[in-house]
mmCIF file of C-alpha atoms in Angstrom:
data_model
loop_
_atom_site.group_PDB
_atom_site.id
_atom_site.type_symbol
_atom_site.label_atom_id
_atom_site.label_comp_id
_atom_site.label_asym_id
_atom_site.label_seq_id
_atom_site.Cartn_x
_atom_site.Cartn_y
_atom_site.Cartn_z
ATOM 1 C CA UNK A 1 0.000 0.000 0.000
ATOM 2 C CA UNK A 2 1.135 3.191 -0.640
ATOM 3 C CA UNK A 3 1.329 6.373 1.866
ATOM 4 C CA UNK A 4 -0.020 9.764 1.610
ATOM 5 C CA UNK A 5 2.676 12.415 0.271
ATOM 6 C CA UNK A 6 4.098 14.269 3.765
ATOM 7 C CA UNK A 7 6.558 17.098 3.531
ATOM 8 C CA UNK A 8 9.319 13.819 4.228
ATOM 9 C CA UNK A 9 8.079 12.603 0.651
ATOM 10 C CA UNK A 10 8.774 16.122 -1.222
ATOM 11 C CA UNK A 11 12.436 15.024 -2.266
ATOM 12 C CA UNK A 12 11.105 11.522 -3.951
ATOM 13 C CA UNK A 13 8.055 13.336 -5.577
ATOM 14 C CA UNK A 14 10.531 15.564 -7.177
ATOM 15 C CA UNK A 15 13.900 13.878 -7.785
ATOM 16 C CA UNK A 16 11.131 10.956 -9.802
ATOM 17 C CA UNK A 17 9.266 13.490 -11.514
ATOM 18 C CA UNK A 18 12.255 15.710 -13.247
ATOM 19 C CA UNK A 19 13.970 12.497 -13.925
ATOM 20 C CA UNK A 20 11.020 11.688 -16.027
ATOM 21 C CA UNK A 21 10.799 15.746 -17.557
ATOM 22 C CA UNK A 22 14.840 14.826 -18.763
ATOM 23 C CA UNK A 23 13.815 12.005 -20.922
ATOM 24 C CA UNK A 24 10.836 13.223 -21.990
ATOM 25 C CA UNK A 25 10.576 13.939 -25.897
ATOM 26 C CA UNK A 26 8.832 17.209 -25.678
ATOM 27 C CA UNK A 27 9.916 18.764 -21.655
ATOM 28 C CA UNK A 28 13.602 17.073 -21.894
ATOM 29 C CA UNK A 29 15.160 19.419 -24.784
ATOM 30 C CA UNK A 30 13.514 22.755 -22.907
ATOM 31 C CA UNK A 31 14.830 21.672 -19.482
ATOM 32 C CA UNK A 32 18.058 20.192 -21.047
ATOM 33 C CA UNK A 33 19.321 21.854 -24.035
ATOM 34 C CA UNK A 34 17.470 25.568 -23.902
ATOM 35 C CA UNK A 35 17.367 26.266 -20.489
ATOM 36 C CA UNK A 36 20.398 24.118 -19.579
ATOM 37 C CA UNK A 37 19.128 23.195 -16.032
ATOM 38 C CA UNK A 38 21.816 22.735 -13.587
ATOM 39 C CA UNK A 39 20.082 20.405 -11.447
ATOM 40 C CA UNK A 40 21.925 19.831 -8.464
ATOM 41 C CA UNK A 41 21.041 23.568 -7.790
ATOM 42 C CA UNK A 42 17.886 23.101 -9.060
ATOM 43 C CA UNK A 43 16.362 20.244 -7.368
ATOM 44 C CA UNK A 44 16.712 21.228 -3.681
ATOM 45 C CA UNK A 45 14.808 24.581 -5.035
ATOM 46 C CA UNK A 46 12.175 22.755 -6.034
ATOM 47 C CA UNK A 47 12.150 20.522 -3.150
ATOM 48 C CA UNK A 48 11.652 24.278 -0.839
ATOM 49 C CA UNK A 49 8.710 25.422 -3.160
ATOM 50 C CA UNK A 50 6.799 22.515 -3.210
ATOM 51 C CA UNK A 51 7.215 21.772 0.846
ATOM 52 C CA UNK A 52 6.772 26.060 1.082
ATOM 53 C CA UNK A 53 3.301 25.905 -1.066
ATOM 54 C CA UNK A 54 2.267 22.574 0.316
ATOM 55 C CA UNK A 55 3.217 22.059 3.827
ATOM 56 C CA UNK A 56 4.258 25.708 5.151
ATOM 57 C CA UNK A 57 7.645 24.147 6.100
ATOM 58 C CA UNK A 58 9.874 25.537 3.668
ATOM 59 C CA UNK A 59 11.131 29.234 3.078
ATOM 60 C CA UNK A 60 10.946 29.654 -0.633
ATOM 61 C CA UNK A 61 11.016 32.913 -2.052
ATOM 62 C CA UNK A 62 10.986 34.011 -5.322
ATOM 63 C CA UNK A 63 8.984 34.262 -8.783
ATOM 64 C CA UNK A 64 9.254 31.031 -10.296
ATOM 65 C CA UNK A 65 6.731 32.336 -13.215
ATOM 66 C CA UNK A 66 9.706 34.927 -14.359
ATOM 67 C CA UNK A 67 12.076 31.800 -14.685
ATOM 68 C CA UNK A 68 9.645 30.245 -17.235
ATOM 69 C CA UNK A 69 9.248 33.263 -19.673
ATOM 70 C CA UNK A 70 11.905 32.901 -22.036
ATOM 71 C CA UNK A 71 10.929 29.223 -22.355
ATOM 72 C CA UNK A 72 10.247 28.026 -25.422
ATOM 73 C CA UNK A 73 6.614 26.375 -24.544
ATOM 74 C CA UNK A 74 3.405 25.919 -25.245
ATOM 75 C CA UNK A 75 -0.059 24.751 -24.109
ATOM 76 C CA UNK A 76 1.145 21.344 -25.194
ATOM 77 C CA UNK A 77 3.998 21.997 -22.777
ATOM 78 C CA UNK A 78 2.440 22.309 -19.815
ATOM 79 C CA UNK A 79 -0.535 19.679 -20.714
ATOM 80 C CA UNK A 80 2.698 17.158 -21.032
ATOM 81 C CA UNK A 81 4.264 18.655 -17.803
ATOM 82 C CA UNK A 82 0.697 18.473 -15.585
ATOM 83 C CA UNK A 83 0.306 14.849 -17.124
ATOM 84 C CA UNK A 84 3.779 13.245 -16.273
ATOM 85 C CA UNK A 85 3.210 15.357 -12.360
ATOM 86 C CA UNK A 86 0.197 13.487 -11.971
ATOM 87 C CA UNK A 87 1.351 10.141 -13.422
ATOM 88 C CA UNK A 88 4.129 10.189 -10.843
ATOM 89 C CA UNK A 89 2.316 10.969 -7.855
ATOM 90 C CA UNK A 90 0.157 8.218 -8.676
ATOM 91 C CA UNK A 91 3.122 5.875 -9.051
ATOM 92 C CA UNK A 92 4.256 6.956 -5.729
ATOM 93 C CA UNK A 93 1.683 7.922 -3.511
ATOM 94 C CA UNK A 94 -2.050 8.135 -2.371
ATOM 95 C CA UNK A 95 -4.186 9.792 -0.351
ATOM 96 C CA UNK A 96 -6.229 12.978 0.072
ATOM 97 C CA UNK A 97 -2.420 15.094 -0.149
ATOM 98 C CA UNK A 98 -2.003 13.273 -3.685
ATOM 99 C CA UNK A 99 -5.220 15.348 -4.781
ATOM 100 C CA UNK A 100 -4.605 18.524 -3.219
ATOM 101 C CA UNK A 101 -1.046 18.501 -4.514
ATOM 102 C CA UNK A 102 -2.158 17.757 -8.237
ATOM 103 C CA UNK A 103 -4.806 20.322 -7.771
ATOM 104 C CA UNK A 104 -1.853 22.891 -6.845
ATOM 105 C CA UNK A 105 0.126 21.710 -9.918
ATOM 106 C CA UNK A 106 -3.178 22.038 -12.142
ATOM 107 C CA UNK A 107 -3.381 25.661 -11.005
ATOM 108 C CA UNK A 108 0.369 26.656 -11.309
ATOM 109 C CA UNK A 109 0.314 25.362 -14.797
ATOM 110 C CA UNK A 110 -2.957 26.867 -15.413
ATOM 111 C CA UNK A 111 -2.113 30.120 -14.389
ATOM 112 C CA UNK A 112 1.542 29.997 -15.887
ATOM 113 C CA UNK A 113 0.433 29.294 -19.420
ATOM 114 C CA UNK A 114 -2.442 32.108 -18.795
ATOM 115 C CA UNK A 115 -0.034 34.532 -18.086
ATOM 116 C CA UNK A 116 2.076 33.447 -21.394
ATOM 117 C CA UNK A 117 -1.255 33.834 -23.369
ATOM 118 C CA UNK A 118 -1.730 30.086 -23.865
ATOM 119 C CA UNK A 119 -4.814 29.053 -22.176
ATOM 120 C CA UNK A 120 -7.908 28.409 -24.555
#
């Protein structure tokens, strides 16, 4: 059986999920080759945002929507980048925190690619 997602569970979430965005066809060569991510720095970043907007327990600061502007996306983008989240929280978790944290991601893309002028 598989737990609920906890604040203890943010590093797996995310070290699983942007494993999956580098080999992807269509996130890999933004992440990889345009934006050249350096993850090592990027990764414990991500690990503070998602425990800061899910669990109060981080200290993230920042804008994360002004990092994505000069990406080369589109609504196909973040439709491929919402799918793969919630594929691998399903792989990995359960649990009322599994839906409120896919909910979260749903928005952040939403409102993201709304700000970019590429919602429907």
């Amino acid at each position: 059986m598989k737990a609920d997602l906890t604040s203890d569970g943010i590093p797996l979430l995310v070290d699983s999920f942007y494993a999956k965005v580098q080999k992807d066809d269509l996130l890999g060569p933004v992440f990889n080759d345009f934006a050249q991510v350096n993850w090592d720095a990027h990764l414990p970043k991500m690990y503070n945002f998602w425990r800061t907007i899910l669990f109060a327990d981080g200290d993230y600061k920042g804008s994360p929507f002004d990092k994505h502007v000069p990406l080369p996306v589109t609504k196909e983008h973040f439709d491929r980048w919402l799918a793969l989240f919630s594929e691998n929280m399903d792989e990995l978790f359960e649990g009322e925190m599994v839906e409120h944290t896919k909910q979260r991601a749903a928005l952040i893309g939403w409102t993201f690619s709304s700000k970019l002028g590429l919602t429907e």
